[in-house]
Amino acid sequence: MTRPDDVTPLPLAETARLLVLTGAGISAESGLATFRGGGGLWEAEPVEEVATPAAFARDPARVWRFYSQRRAAANAVRPNAAHFALAEAERRMGERFLLVTQNVDGLHAAAGSERLVELHGSLWRARCSRCGRPPFPDRRYPVEPPLPSCDRCAADGRGVAYLRPAVVWFGEPLDAGDQYRVTGFLSRGRLEHAPLLFLAVGTSGTVYPAAAYVRYAAELGATTWLANLERPDNAWAFDHVVEGAATQVVPRLLGLDGF
Ligand code: OAD
């Protein structure tokens, strides 16, 4: 275990490739609640009541109230030094860098990240709960009926179909293209014989498949780091663990302290 003051920058020179996986902990210092632990979102609102397809079928207004609160909370905060450092690392590394987030808060994009996979979707997009139209930008805050509904379904005579947040709920598959971007980025490093680095930040490592990426990366020869406030259950899977706050640790790991 390394303490934040003892952190030395990752070996990112020349050909090295870096995949960064972030979770709710990276946005905690911006002022957003994490999911697990005391005061976590899932303590106040049980997952099965607000984040499953069955919950939406049962009580779409309750689910929308939860996500409207998430939208309001995310809209009220700014990216922090850890988000900005990752955006800067992308500018410096280009194609050798990929950021994969489990967060739906939009703060990585707000910080300027573009080589970004939003694995669990985004609070700031909606999609139809019935038809297959692609997700689209949506910044409304529904709290009670009438809930927003799909204009295409109405136009096609299919009646009222509620819109839903374009986030991945428990029991739903991730987008196959997103997963391919992650595995493709990791495997290409091996093909190119480039040093591969994997860094996870602010995630408890409890939700799959994101929690399995560290082992996949290690099997492809990656050296793996975890930067987290507390030591999570899957800390054993990493070569290096830094216990500390993301805003302190991430800029240092990226060699961007005070950039
Ligand atoms: P969790 O809430 O499970 O874990 C957040 C982690 O961040 C914890 O291990 C904290 O110790 C750590 N942490 C808190 N503050 C930090 C800070 N300032 N710096 C660094 N680390 C800090 O959140 P996730 O792992 O992101 O999925 O949760 C994964 C998924 O579970 C979420 O995407 C969400 C949730 O259910 C869906 O909704 C599908």
Short mmCIF file of C-alpha atoms and ligand atoms in Angstrom, two decimals:
data_model
loop_
_atom_site.label_atom_id
_atom_site.label_comp_id
_atom_site.label_asym_id
_atom_site.label_seq_id
_atom_site.Cartn_x
_atom_site.Cartn_y
_atom_site.Cartn_z
CA MET A 1 0.00 0.00 0.00
CA THR A 2 1.29 3.45 -0.97
CA ARG A 3 0.32 6.66 0.83
CA PRO A 4 -0.63 9.70 -1.28
CA ASP A 5 2.58 11.57 -0.30
CA ASP A 6 4.73 8.68 -1.54
CA VAL A 7 3.09 8.41 -4.96
CA THR A 8 5.41 8.53 -7.96
CA PRO A 9 4.08 9.11 -11.49
CA LEU A 10 3.08 6.14 -13.64
CA PRO A 11 5.59 5.21 -16.37
CA LEU A 12 3.64 6.85 -19.20
CA ALA A 13 6.47 7.70 -21.57
CA GLU A 14 6.46 7.10 -25.35
CA THR A 15 4.55 3.95 -26.25
CA ALA A 16 2.80 3.12 -22.96
CA ARG A 17 -0.98 2.73 -23.11
CA LEU A 18 -3.21 3.67 -20.18
CA LEU A 19 -6.76 2.58 -19.50
CA VAL A 20 -8.43 4.37 -16.58
CA LEU A 21 -11.62 3.02 -14.99
CA THR A 22 -13.47 5.43 -12.72
CA GLY A 23 -16.34 5.06 -10.27
CA ALA A 24 -18.44 7.24 -8.01
CA GLY A 25 -15.47 8.04 -5.74
CA ILE A 26 -13.91 10.32 -8.35
CA SER A 27 -16.95 12.61 -8.19
CA ALA A 28 -17.24 12.53 -4.38
CA GLU A 29 -15.04 15.61 -3.92
CA SER A 30 -17.20 17.48 -6.43
CA GLY A 31 -20.05 16.92 -3.97
CA LEU A 32 -21.87 13.86 -5.35
CA ALA A 33 -22.82 10.92 -3.13
CA THR A 34 -21.30 7.50 -3.83
CA PHE A 35 -23.55 4.43 -4.03
CA ARG A 36 -22.36 2.22 -1.20
CA GLY A 37 -21.45 2.75 2.43
CA GLY A 38 -22.96 5.10 5.02
CA GLY A 39 -24.85 7.94 3.33
CA GLY A 40 -24.61 6.15 -0.04
CA LEU A 41 -27.40 6.47 -2.59
CA TRP A 42 -28.43 2.81 -2.27
CA GLU A 43 -28.92 3.24 1.48
CA ALA A 44 -31.61 5.91 1.00
CA GLU A 45 -33.20 4.31 -2.09
CA PRO A 46 -33.01 0.51 -2.47
CA VAL A 47 -31.64 -0.51 -5.88
CA GLU A 48 -34.64 -2.73 -6.59
CA GLU A 49 -37.03 0.23 -6.14
CA VAL A 50 -35.32 2.69 -8.50
CA ALA A 51 -32.74 1.03 -10.72
CA THR A 52 -34.27 -2.03 -12.36
CA PRO A 53 -36.61 -2.48 -15.36
CA ALA A 54 -39.18 -4.03 -12.97
CA ALA A 55 -39.10 -0.91 -10.76
CA PHE A 56 -39.78 1.30 -13.79
CA ALA A 57 -42.67 -0.93 -14.93
CA ARG A 58 -44.14 -0.80 -11.40
CA ASP A 59 -43.71 2.89 -10.60
CA PRO A 60 -42.11 5.01 -13.35
CA ALA A 61 -42.79 8.25 -11.46
CA ARG A 62 -40.74 7.07 -8.46
CA VAL A 63 -37.88 6.07 -10.74
CA TRP A 64 -38.00 9.44 -12.55
CA ARG A 65 -38.03 11.28 -9.20
CA PHE A 66 -34.83 9.47 -8.23
CA TYR A 67 -33.12 10.27 -11.54
CA SER A 68 -34.40 13.86 -11.57
CA GLN A 69 -32.73 14.28 -8.17
CA ARG A 70 -29.54 12.77 -9.59
CA ARG A 71 -29.76 15.19 -12.53
CA ALA A 72 -30.28 18.16 -10.20
CA ALA A 73 -27.35 17.11 -8.00
CA ALA A 74 -25.03 16.58 -10.98
CA ASN A 75 -26.10 19.84 -12.57
CA ALA A 76 -25.16 21.74 -9.40
CA VAL A 77 -21.53 20.58 -9.22
CA ARG A 78 -18.30 21.05 -11.20
CA PRO A 79 -15.59 18.59 -12.24
CA ASN A 80 -12.66 18.44 -9.80
CA ALA A 81 -8.89 18.22 -10.14
CA ALA A 82 -9.01 14.46 -10.77
CA HIS A 83 -11.46 14.83 -13.69
CA PHE A 84 -9.35 17.66 -15.17
CA ALA A 85 -6.11 15.71 -14.79
CA LEU A 86 -7.60 12.80 -16.75
CA ALA A 87 -8.71 15.15 -19.53
CA GLU A 88 -5.19 16.57 -19.67
CA ALA A 89 -3.64 13.08 -19.77
CA GLU A 90 -5.85 12.33 -22.77
CA ARG A 91 -4.63 15.48 -24.53
CA ARG A 92 -1.03 14.40 -23.97
CA MET A 93 -1.41 10.69 -24.76
CA GLY A 94 -4.03 10.73 -27.52
CA GLU A 95 -4.80 7.25 -28.84
CA ARG A 96 -2.71 5.63 -26.13
CA PHE A 97 -5.32 6.67 -23.57
CA LEU A 98 -8.86 5.48 -22.85
CA LEU A 99 -11.16 6.55 -20.03
CA VAL A 100 -13.92 4.17 -19.00
CA THR A 101 -16.39 5.39 -16.41
CA GLN A 102 -19.18 3.71 -14.50
CA ASN A 103 -20.46 7.18 -13.62
CA VAL A 104 -23.52 8.68 -15.24
CA ASP A 105 -22.99 12.22 -13.90
CA GLY A 106 -21.39 13.73 -17.03
CA LEU A 107 -18.46 15.26 -15.11
CA HIS A 108 -15.75 13.65 -17.25
CA ALA A 109 -17.25 15.15 -20.41
CA ALA A 110 -17.67 18.48 -18.61
CA ALA A 111 -13.93 18.39 -17.80
CA GLY A 112 -13.14 17.91 -21.49
CA SER A 113 -12.65 14.14 -21.78
CA GLU A 114 -13.52 12.81 -25.24
CA ARG A 115 -11.89 9.40 -25.43
CA LEU A 116 -14.56 8.32 -22.99
CA VAL A 117 -16.70 5.20 -22.61
CA GLU A 118 -19.75 5.78 -20.40
CA LEU A 119 -20.27 2.15 -19.52
CA HIS A 120 -23.46 2.68 -17.47
CA GLY A 121 -24.92 5.36 -19.76
CA SER A 122 -25.58 9.00 -18.92
CA LEU A 123 -28.01 10.93 -16.78
CA TRP A 124 -28.18 13.48 -19.57
CA ARG A 125 -29.69 11.19 -22.17
CA ALA A 126 -33.11 9.52 -22.37
CA ARG A 127 -34.50 6.71 -24.49
CA CYS A 128 -37.86 5.15 -25.14
CA SER A 129 -38.86 2.31 -22.81
CA ARG A 130 -40.57 0.57 -25.75
CA CYS A 131 -39.07 1.33 -29.16
CA GLY A 132 -35.46 0.94 -30.20
CA ARG A 133 -34.71 4.56 -31.13
CA PRO A 134 -31.19 5.56 -30.06
CA PRO A 135 -30.70 7.54 -26.82
CA PHE A 136 -30.94 11.32 -27.23
CA PRO A 137 -30.02 14.36 -25.10
CA ASP A 138 -32.59 15.18 -22.43
CA ARG A 139 -32.23 17.66 -19.57
CA ARG A 140 -35.72 17.64 -18.05
CA TYR A 141 -36.54 16.93 -14.40
CA PRO A 142 -39.78 14.90 -14.36
CA VAL A 143 -41.15 14.30 -10.86
CA GLU A 144 -44.80 13.39 -11.37
CA PRO A 145 -47.24 12.39 -14.12
CA PRO A 146 -47.62 13.21 -16.93
CA LEU A 147 -44.17 11.72 -17.47
CA PRO A 148 -42.33 12.39 -20.73
CA SER A 149 -43.34 9.97 -23.45
CA CYS A 150 -42.02 8.92 -26.85
CA ASP A 151 -43.25 11.10 -29.71
CA ARG A 152 -42.26 8.49 -32.31
CA CYS A 153 -44.37 5.78 -30.68
CA ALA A 154 -47.28 8.25 -30.50
CA ALA A 155 -46.83 9.23 -34.17
CA ASP A 156 -46.75 5.56 -35.21
CA GLY A 157 -50.02 4.93 -33.37
CA ARG A 158 -48.38 2.78 -30.71
CA GLY A 159 -49.87 4.74 -27.83
CA VAL A 160 -48.12 6.14 -24.79
CA ALA A 161 -44.62 4.78 -24.18
CA TYR A 162 -42.70 6.45 -21.37
CA LEU A 163 -39.23 7.78 -21.87
CA ARG A 164 -36.65 6.56 -19.36
CA PRO A 165 -33.16 7.66 -18.38
CA ALA A 166 -30.56 6.17 -20.75
CA VAL A 167 -28.68 4.52 -17.90
CA VAL A 168 -27.97 0.83 -17.44
CA TRP A 169 -30.11 -0.71 -14.72
CA PHE A 170 -29.45 -3.87 -12.76
CA GLY A 171 -30.38 -6.87 -14.85
CA GLU A 172 -29.71 -5.06 -18.14
CA PRO A 173 -26.81 -5.78 -20.50
CA LEU A 174 -24.12 -3.21 -21.24
CA ASP A 175 -23.76 -1.87 -24.75
CA ALA A 176 -21.72 -4.41 -26.73
CA GLY A 177 -19.88 -1.65 -28.63
CA ASP A 178 -18.76 -0.06 -25.36
CA GLN A 179 -17.43 -3.34 -24.06
CA TYR A 180 -15.63 -3.96 -27.33
CA ARG A 181 -13.91 -0.55 -27.06
CA VAL A 182 -12.55 -1.55 -23.65
CA THR A 183 -11.36 -5.03 -24.56
CA GLY A 184 -10.12 -3.82 -27.97
CA PHE A 185 -8.02 -1.07 -26.37
CA LEU A 186 -6.45 -3.52 -23.94
CA SER A 187 -5.73 -6.21 -26.53
CA ARG A 188 -4.23 -3.77 -29.04
CA GLY A 189 -1.49 -2.95 -26.53
CA ARG A 190 -0.50 -6.57 -26.53
CA LEU A 191 -0.43 -6.75 -30.33
CA GLU A 192 1.78 -3.65 -30.42
CA HIS A 193 4.02 -4.94 -27.57
CA ALA A 194 3.38 -1.63 -25.83
CA PRO A 195 3.58 -1.38 -22.03
CA LEU A 196 0.02 -1.54 -20.73
CA LEU A 197 -1.13 0.27 -17.60
CA PHE A 198 -4.49 -0.01 -15.87
CA LEU A 199 -5.66 2.49 -13.24
CA ALA A 200 -8.93 2.24 -11.32
CA VAL A 201 -10.10 5.28 -9.36
CA GLY A 202 -12.86 5.59 -6.75
CA THR A 203 -14.66 2.32 -7.32
CA SER A 204 -15.61 -0.41 -4.88
CA GLY A 205 -15.13 -3.12 -7.53
CA THR A 206 -18.48 -4.74 -6.79
CA VAL A 207 -20.34 -4.33 -10.10
CA TYR A 208 -19.50 -6.47 -13.14
CA PRO A 209 -18.26 -6.49 -15.81
CA ALA A 210 -16.31 -3.32 -14.81
CA ALA A 211 -14.96 -5.09 -11.71
CA ALA A 212 -13.43 -7.80 -13.93
CA TYR A 213 -11.48 -5.42 -16.19
CA VAL A 214 -8.51 -5.35 -13.83
CA ARG A 215 -8.03 -9.11 -14.16
CA TYR A 216 -8.56 -9.00 -17.91
CA ALA A 217 -5.92 -6.26 -18.16
CA ALA A 218 -3.52 -8.20 -15.93
CA GLU A 219 -3.91 -11.30 -18.10
CA LEU A 220 -2.85 -9.16 -21.07
CA GLY A 221 0.28 -8.15 -19.18
CA ALA A 222 -0.87 -4.83 -17.69
CA THR A 223 0.57 -3.38 -14.52
CA THR A 224 -2.40 -2.38 -12.39
CA TRP A 225 -3.01 0.46 -9.94
CA LEU A 226 -5.94 1.34 -7.72
CA ALA A 227 -6.48 4.81 -6.22
CA ASN A 228 -9.29 4.67 -3.67
CA LEU A 229 -10.16 6.36 -0.39
CA GLU A 230 -10.57 3.01 1.36
CA ARG A 231 -9.26 -0.44 0.59
CA PRO A 232 -12.08 -2.25 -1.27
CA ASP A 233 -12.66 -6.02 -1.25
CA ASN A 234 -10.98 -6.49 -4.63
CA ALA A 235 -7.77 -4.62 -3.69
CA TRP A 236 -5.90 -7.95 -3.92
CA ALA A 237 -6.39 -7.90 -7.71
CA PHE A 238 -4.10 -4.84 -8.14
CA ASP A 239 -0.31 -4.65 -8.23
CA HIS A 240 -0.31 -1.24 -6.52
CA VAL A 241 -2.89 0.30 -4.19
CA VAL A 242 -2.87 3.94 -3.15
CA GLU A 243 -5.28 4.81 -0.36
CA GLY A 244 -6.21 8.45 -0.72
CA ALA A 245 -8.56 11.03 -2.17
CA ALA A 246 -8.82 11.12 -5.95
CA THR A 247 -8.03 14.85 -6.23
CA GLN A 248 -4.72 14.29 -4.43
CA VAL A 249 -3.69 10.99 -5.92
CA VAL A 250 -4.79 11.09 -9.60
CA PRO A 251 -2.86 14.26 -10.64
CA ARG A 252 0.27 12.83 -8.97
CA LEU A 253 -0.06 9.43 -10.62
CA LEU A 254 -0.41 11.14 -13.99
CA GLY A 255 2.60 13.40 -13.37
CA LEU A 256 0.27 16.41 -13.48
CA ASP A 257 0.43 17.65 -9.89
CA GLY A 258 -0.45 21.34 -10.03
CA PHE A 259 -0.52 21.47 -13.86
P1 OAD B 1 -19.37 2.74 -4.93
O1 OAD B 1 -20.24 3.68 -4.17
O2 OAD B 1 -19.68 1.28 -4.84
O3 OAD B 1 -17.84 2.91 -4.49
C1 OAD B 1 -17.23 4.15 -4.44
C2 OAD B 1 -15.80 3.98 -3.96
O4 OAD B 1 -15.19 5.25 -4.00
C3 OAD B 1 -15.67 3.46 -2.51
O5 OAD B 1 -14.79 2.33 -2.52
C4 OAD B 1 -15.06 4.63 -1.75
O6 OAD B 1 -14.12 4.23 -0.77
C5 OAD B 1 -14.36 5.41 -2.86
N1 OAD B 1 -14.23 6.86 -2.60
C6 OAD B 1 -15.08 7.68 -1.95
N2 OAD B 1 -14.62 8.95 -1.95
C7 OAD B 1 -13.44 8.93 -2.65
C8 OAD B 1 -12.48 9.93 -3.02
N3 OAD B 1 -12.62 11.20 -2.67
N4 OAD B 1 -11.40 9.52 -3.73
C9 OAD B 1 -11.23 8.23 -4.08
N5 OAD B 1 -12.10 7.24 -3.75
C10 OAD B 1 -13.20 7.59 -3.06
O7 OAD B 1 -19.36 3.26 -6.45
P2 OAD B 1 -18.95 2.48 -7.77
O8 OAD B 1 -17.84 1.53 -7.55
O9 OAD B 1 -18.80 3.50 -8.83
O10 OAD B 1 -24.20 1.16 -11.14
O11 OAD B 1 -20.26 1.66 -8.06
C11 OAD B 1 -20.32 0.91 -9.25
C12 OAD B 1 -21.74 0.88 -9.77
O12 OAD B 1 -22.62 0.45 -8.73
C13 OAD B 1 -22.31 2.23 -10.18
O13 OAD B 1 -21.95 2.60 -11.49
C14 OAD B 1 -23.77 2.01 -10.07
C15 OAD B 1 -23.78 1.30 -8.73
O14 OAD B 1 -24.85 0.48 -8.45
C16 OAD B 1 -25.43 1.31 -11.66
O15 OAD B 1 -26.24 2.11 -11.26
C17 OAD B 1 -25.70 0.36 -12.79
#
